[in-house]
PDB file of N, CA, C and O in Angstrom:
ATOM      1  N   MET A   1      50.859 116.412 112.449  1.00  0.00           N
ATOM      2  CA  MET A   1      52.086 116.100 111.744  1.00  0.00           C
ATOM      3  C   MET A   1      52.326 114.595 111.809  1.00  0.00           C
ATOM      4  O   MET A   1      52.262 113.992 112.868  1.00  0.00           O
ATOM      5  N   GLU A   2      52.606 114.026 110.660  1.00  0.00           N
ATOM      6  CA  GLU A   2      52.805 112.577 110.587  1.00  0.00           C
ATOM      7  C   GLU A   2      54.291 112.239 110.542  1.00  0.00           C
ATOM      8  O   GLU A   2      55.070 112.920 109.893  1.00  0.00           O
ATOM      9  N   PHE A   3      54.647 111.196 111.262  1.00  0.00           N
ATOM     10  CA  PHE A   3      56.029 110.728 111.267  1.00  0.00           C
ATOM     11  C   PHE A   3      56.113 109.391 110.549  1.00  0.00           C
ATOM     12  O   PHE A   3      55.210 108.569 110.653  1.00  0.00           O
ATOM     13  N   VAL A   4      57.214 109.186 109.839  1.00  0.00           N
ATOM     14  CA  VAL A   4      57.443 107.934 109.132  1.00  0.00           C
ATOM     15  C   VAL A   4      58.265 107.029 110.036  1.00  0.00           C
ATOM     16  O   VAL A   4      59.281 107.440 110.587  1.00  0.00           O
ATOM     17  N   THR A   5      57.817 105.799 110.192  1.00  0.00           N
ATOM     18  CA  THR A   5      58.561 104.826 110.990  1.00  0.00           C
ATOM     19  C   THR A   5      59.416 103.989 110.049  1.00  0.00           C
ATOM     20  O   THR A   5      58.910 103.374 109.115  1.00  0.00           O
ATOM     21  N   LEU A   6      60.716 104.004 110.281  1.00  0.00           N
ATOM     22  CA  LEU A   6      61.638 103.259 109.430  1.00  0.00           C
ATOM     23  C   LEU A   6      61.782 101.829 109.927  1.00  0.00           C
ATOM     24  O   LEU A   6      61.787 101.578 111.131  1.00  0.00           O
ATOM     25  N   THR A   7      61.932 100.920 108.981  1.00  0.00           N
ATOM     26  CA  THR A   7      62.199  99.531 109.347  1.00  0.00           C
ATOM     27  C   THR A   7      63.671  99.400 109.727  1.00  0.00           C
ATOM     28  O   THR A   7      64.475 100.304 109.486  1.00  0.00           O
ATOM     29  N   ASP A   8      64.023  98.264 110.306  1.00  0.00           N
ATOM     30  CA  ASP A   8      65.424  98.042 110.683  1.00  0.00           C
ATOM     31  C   ASP A   8      66.332  98.055 109.460  1.00  0.00           C
ATOM     32  O   ASP A   8      67.456  98.561 109.516  1.00  0.00           O
ATOM     33  N   ALA A   9      65.850  97.510 108.342  1.00  0.00           N
ATOM     34  CA  ALA A   9      66.653  97.497 107.113  1.00  0.00           C
ATOM     35  C   ALA A   9      66.899  98.921 106.617  1.00  0.00           C
ATOM     36  O   ALA A   9      68.004  99.252 106.162  1.00  0.00           O
ATOM     37  N   GLN A  10      65.885  99.765 106.707  1.00  0.00           N
ATOM     38  CA  GLN A  10      66.042 101.153 106.268  1.00  0.00           C
ATOM     39  C   GLN A  10      67.000 101.918 107.188  1.00  0.00           C
ATOM     40  O   GLN A  10      67.801 102.722 106.715  1.00  0.00           O
ATOM     41  N   LYS A  11      66.906 101.670 108.492  1.00  0.00           N
ATOM     42  CA  LYS A  11      67.827 102.318 109.429  1.00  0.00           C
ATOM     43  C   LYS A  11      69.261 101.888 109.159  1.00  0.00           C
ATOM     44  O   LYS A  11      70.180 102.709 109.182  1.00  0.00           O
ATOM     45  N   LYS A  12      69.458 100.605 108.900  1.00  0.00           N
ATOM     46  CA  LYS A  12      70.802 100.092 108.619  1.00  0.00           C
ATOM     47  C   LYS A  12      71.344 100.692 107.325  1.00  0.00           C
ATOM     48  O   LYS A  12      72.507 101.086 107.240  1.00  0.00           O
ATOM     49  N   SER A  13      70.486 100.794 106.316  1.00  0.00           N
ATOM     50  CA  SER A  13      70.892 101.373 105.033  1.00  0.00           C
ATOM     51  C   SER A  13      71.250 102.853 105.198  1.00  0.00           C
ATOM     52  O   SER A  13      72.260 103.319 104.660  1.00  0.00           O
ATOM     53  N   ARG A  14      70.447 103.576 105.963  1.00  0.00           N
ATOM     54  CA  ARG A  14      70.717 104.999 106.185  1.00  0.00           C
ATOM     55  C   ARG A  14      72.031 105.181 106.936  1.00  0.00           C
ATOM     56  O   ARG A  14      72.820 106.056 106.612  1.00  0.00           O
ATOM     57  N   ARG A  15      72.262 104.354 107.941  1.00  0.00           N
ATOM     58  CA  ARG A  15      73.505 104.448 108.706  1.00  0.00           C
ATOM     59  C   ARG A  15      74.714 104.174 107.808  1.00  0.00           C
ATOM     60  O   ARG A  15      75.723 104.865 107.885  1.00  0.00           O
ATOM     61  N   GLY A  16      74.587 103.190 106.934  1.00  0.00           N
ATOM     62  CA  GLY A  16      75.679 102.884 106.009  1.00  0.00           C
ATOM     63  C   GLY A  16      75.986 104.052 105.087  1.00  0.00           C
ATOM     64  O   GLY A  16      77.149 104.378 104.837  1.00  0.00           O
ATOM     65  N   ARG A  17      74.938 104.691 104.582  1.00  0.00           N
ATOM     66  CA  ARG A  17      75.136 105.856 103.705  1.00  0.00           C
ATOM     67  C   ARG A  17      75.769 107.006 104.468  1.00  0.00           C
ATOM     68  O   ARG A  17      76.639 107.707 103.942  1.00  0.00           O
ATOM     69  N   ASN A  18      75.330 107.224 105.705  1.00  0.00           N
ATOM     70  CA  ASN A  18      75.890 108.312 106.510  1.00  0.00           C
ATOM     71  C   ASN A  18      77.371 108.079 106.798  1.00  0.00           C
ATOM     72  O   ASN A  18      78.171 109.011 106.739  1.00  0.00           O
ATOM     73  N   ILE A  19      77.731 106.853 107.104  1.00  0.00           N
ATOM     74  CA  ILE A  19      79.139 106.540 107.355  1.00  0.00           C
ATOM     75  C   ILE A  19      79.962 106.740 106.087  1.00  0.00           C
ATOM     76  O   ILE A  19      81.047 107.330 106.123  1.00  0.00           O
ATOM     77  N   ALA A  20      79.440 106.284 104.952  1.00  0.00           N
ATOM     78  CA  ALA A  20      80.158 106.453 103.682  1.00  0.00           C
ATOM     79  C   ALA A  20      80.330 107.933 103.359  1.00  0.00           C
ATOM     80  O   ALA A  20      81.415 108.366 102.932  1.00  0.00           O
ATOM     81  N   LEU A  21      79.299 108.721 103.582  1.00  0.00           N
ATOM     82  CA  LEU A  21      79.388 110.157 103.323  1.00  0.00           C
ATOM     83  C   LEU A  21      80.408 110.816 104.243  1.00  0.00           C
ATOM     84  O   LEU A  21      81.187 111.661 103.808  1.00  0.00           O
ATOM     85  N   GLY A  22      80.429 110.407 105.489  1.00  0.00           N
ATOM     86  CA  GLY A  22      81.413 110.937 106.431  1.00  0.00           C
ATOM     87  C   GLY A  22      82.835 110.611 106.019  1.00  0.00           C
ATOM     88  O   GLY A  22      83.731 111.451 106.099  1.00  0.00           O
ATOM     89  N   VAL A  23      83.053 109.391 105.549  1.00  0.00           N
ATOM     90  CA  VAL A  23      84.394 108.982 105.098  1.00  0.00           C
ATOM     91  C   VAL A  23      84.815 109.798 103.881  1.00  0.00           C
ATOM     92  O   VAL A  23      85.960 110.267 103.802  1.00  0.00           O
ATOM     93  N   VAL A  24      83.899 110.005 102.949  1.00  0.00           N
ATOM     94  CA  VAL A  24      84.214 110.792 101.746  1.00  0.00           C
ATOM     95  C   VAL A  24      84.539 112.240 102.129  1.00  0.00           C
ATOM     96  O   VAL A  24      85.521 112.810 101.635  1.00  0.00           O
ATOM     97  N   LEU A  25      83.734 112.832 103.007  1.00  0.00           N
ATOM     98  CA  LEU A  25      84.005 114.212 103.426  1.00  0.00           C
ATOM     99  C   LEU A  25      85.347 114.326 104.147  1.00  0.00           C
ATOM    100  O   LEU A  25      86.110 115.267 103.911  1.00  0.00           O
ATOM    101  N   PHE A  26      85.640 113.371 105.019  1.00  0.00           N
ATOM    102  CA  PHE A  26      86.925 113.379 105.711  1.00  0.00           C
ATOM    103  C   PHE A  26      88.072 113.258 104.705  1.00  0.00           C
ATOM    104  O   PHE A  26      89.091 113.928 104.831  1.00  0.00           O
ATOM    105  N   GLY A  27      87.912 112.418 103.699  1.00  0.00           N
ATOM    106  CA  GLY A  27      88.942 112.259 102.677  1.00  0.00           C
ATOM    107  C   GLY A  27      89.188 113.549 101.908  1.00  0.00           C
ATOM    108  O   GLY A  27      90.333 113.919 101.649  1.00  0.00           O
ATOM    109  N   LEU A  28      88.114 114.247 101.564  1.00  0.00           N
ATOM    110  CA  LEU A  28      88.264 115.515 100.846  1.00  0.00           C
ATOM    111  C   LEU A  28      88.977 116.553 101.711  1.00  0.00           C
ATOM    112  O   LEU A  28      89.846 117.274 101.229  1.00  0.00           O
ATOM    113  N   VAL A  29      88.605 116.629 102.978  1.00  0.00           N
ATOM    114  CA  VAL A  29      89.268 117.574 103.887  1.00  0.00           C
ATOM    115  C   VAL A  29      90.748 117.242 103.992  1.00  0.00           C
ATOM    116  O   VAL A  29      91.600 118.140 103.950  1.00  0.00           O
ATOM    117  N   ALA A  30      91.071 115.964 104.105  1.00  0.00           N
ATOM    118  CA  ALA A  30      92.474 115.552 104.200  1.00  0.00           C
ATOM    119  C   ALA A  30      93.241 115.920 102.931  1.00  0.00           C
ATOM    120  O   ALA A  30      94.373 116.402 103.000  1.00  0.00           O
ATOM    121  N   ILE A  31      92.633 115.707 101.774  1.00  0.00           N
ATOM    122  CA  ILE A  31      93.294 116.053 100.503  1.00  0.00           C
ATOM    123  C   ILE A  31      93.557 117.552 100.426  1.00  0.00           C
ATOM    124  O   ILE A  31      94.655 117.991 100.075  1.00  0.00           O
ATOM    125  N   PHE A  32      92.542 118.369 100.753  1.00  0.00           N
ATOM    126  CA  PHE A  32      92.730 119.822 100.710  1.00  0.00           C
ATOM    127  C   PHE A  32      93.808 120.266 101.703  1.00  0.00           C
ATOM    128  O   PHE A  32      94.600 121.156 101.410  1.00  0.00           O
ATOM    129  N   TYR A  33      93.843 119.653 102.864  1.00  0.00           N
ATOM    130  CA  TYR A  33      94.846 119.990 103.879  1.00  0.00           C
ATOM    131  C   TYR A  33      96.257 119.686 103.372  1.00  0.00           C
ATOM    132  O   TYR A  33      97.156 120.515 103.469  1.00  0.00           O
ATOM    133  N   VAL A  34      96.436 118.509 102.800  1.00  0.00           N
ATOM    134  CA  VAL A  34      97.750 118.110 102.292  1.00  0.00           C
ATOM    135  C   VAL A  34      98.173 119.011 101.134  1.00  0.00           C
ATOM    136  O   VAL A  34      99.322 119.461 101.074  1.00  0.00           O
ATOM    137  N   VAL A  35      97.255 119.302 100.224  1.00  0.00           N
ATOM    138  CA  VAL A  35      97.585 120.161  99.082  1.00  0.00           C
ATOM    139  C   VAL A  35      97.970 121.556  99.570  1.00  0.00           C
ATOM    140  O   VAL A  35      98.934 122.154  99.079  1.00  0.00           O
ATOM    141  N   THR A  36      97.246 122.070 100.561  1.00  0.00           N
ATOM    142  CA  THR A  36      97.572 123.390 101.106  1.00  0.00           C
ATOM    143  C   THR A  36      98.949 123.387 101.755  1.00  0.00           C
ATOM    144  O   THR A  36      99.741 124.320 101.553  1.00  0.00           O
ATOM    145  N   LEU A  37      99.262 122.353 102.525  1.00  0.00           N
ATOM    146  CA  LEU A  37     100.590 122.270 103.137  1.00  0.00           C
ATOM    147  C   LEU A  37     101.683 122.223 102.082  1.00  0.00           C
ATOM    148  O   LEU A  37     102.721 122.875 102.217  1.00  0.00           O
ATOM    149  N   ILE A  38     101.459 121.466 101.021  1.00  0.00           N
ATOM    150  CA  ILE A  38     102.463 121.372  99.954  1.00  0.00           C
ATOM    151  C   ILE A  38     102.652 122.719  99.270  1.00  0.00           C
ATOM    152  O   ILE A  38     103.770 123.156  99.026  1.00  0.00           O
ATOM    153  N   LYS A  39     101.543 123.406  98.997  1.00  0.00           N
ATOM    154  CA  LYS A  39     101.657 124.720  98.334  1.00  0.00           C
ATOM    155  C   LYS A  39     102.403 125.709  99.228  1.00  0.00           C
ATOM    156  O   LYS A  39     103.257 126.464  98.745  1.00  0.00           O
ATOM    157  N   PHE A  40     102.072 125.748 100.515  1.00  0.00           N
ATOM    158  CA  PHE A  40     102.750 126.692 101.407  1.00  0.00           C
ATOM    159  C   PHE A  40     104.215 126.342 101.582  1.00  0.00           C
ATOM    160  O   PHE A  40     105.083 127.217 101.610  1.00  0.00           O
ATOM    161  N   SER A  41     104.529 125.069 101.691  1.00  0.00           N
ATOM    162  CA  SER A  41     105.923 124.690 101.897  1.00  0.00           C
ATOM    163  C   SER A  41     106.747 124.975 100.645  1.00  0.00           C
ATOM    164  O   SER A  41     107.896 125.381 100.743  1.00  0.00           O
ATOM    165  N   ASN A  42     106.183 124.804  99.462  1.00  0.00           N
ATOM    166  CA  ASN A  42     106.902 125.122  98.234  1.00  0.00           C
ATOM    167  C   ASN A  42     107.097 126.631  98.089  1.00  0.00           C
ATOM    168  O   ASN A  42     108.124 127.073  97.600  1.00  0.00           O
ATOM    169  N   GLY A  43     106.154 127.426  98.523  1.00  0.00           N
ATOM    170  CA  GLY A  43     106.267 128.873  98.442  1.00  0.00           C
ATOM    171  C   GLY A  43     107.304 129.434  99.400  1.00  0.00           C
ATOM    172  O   GLY A  43     107.953 130.432  99.118  1.00  0.00           O
ATOM    173  N   MET A  44     107.495 128.788 100.543  1.00  0.00           N
ATOM    174  CA  MET A  44     108.442 129.291 101.541  1.00  0.00           C
ATOM    175  C   MET A  44     109.879 128.897 101.223  1.00  0.00           C
ATOM    176  O   MET A  44     110.808 129.544 101.694  1.00  0.00           O
ATOM    177  N   VAL A  45     110.077 127.877 100.418  1.00  0.00           N
ATOM    178  CA  VAL A  45     111.422 127.403 100.104  1.00  0.00           C
ATOM    179  C   VAL A  45     112.138 128.408  99.214  1.00  0.00           C
ATOM    180  O   VAL A  45     113.314 128.673  99.375  1.00  0.00           O
ATOM    181  N   GLN A  46     111.437 129.027  98.309  1.00  0.00           N
ATOM    182  CA  GLN A  46     112.062 129.908  97.319  1.00  0.00           C
ATOM    183  C   GLN A  46     112.558 131.171  97.913  1.00  0.00           C
ATOM    184  O   GLN A  46     112.260 131.883  98.666  1.00  0.00           O
TER     185      GLN A  46
END
């Protein structure tokens, strides 16, 4: 089995993409959480 050795530039680029993906996923979770809270709070008021 052969392994690919990444250069420092490739490691830095991969880390940047991973951080960006994590931020986007966290943002989506936060949006869904807020929307769910708003829907439940509006349903309980009536």
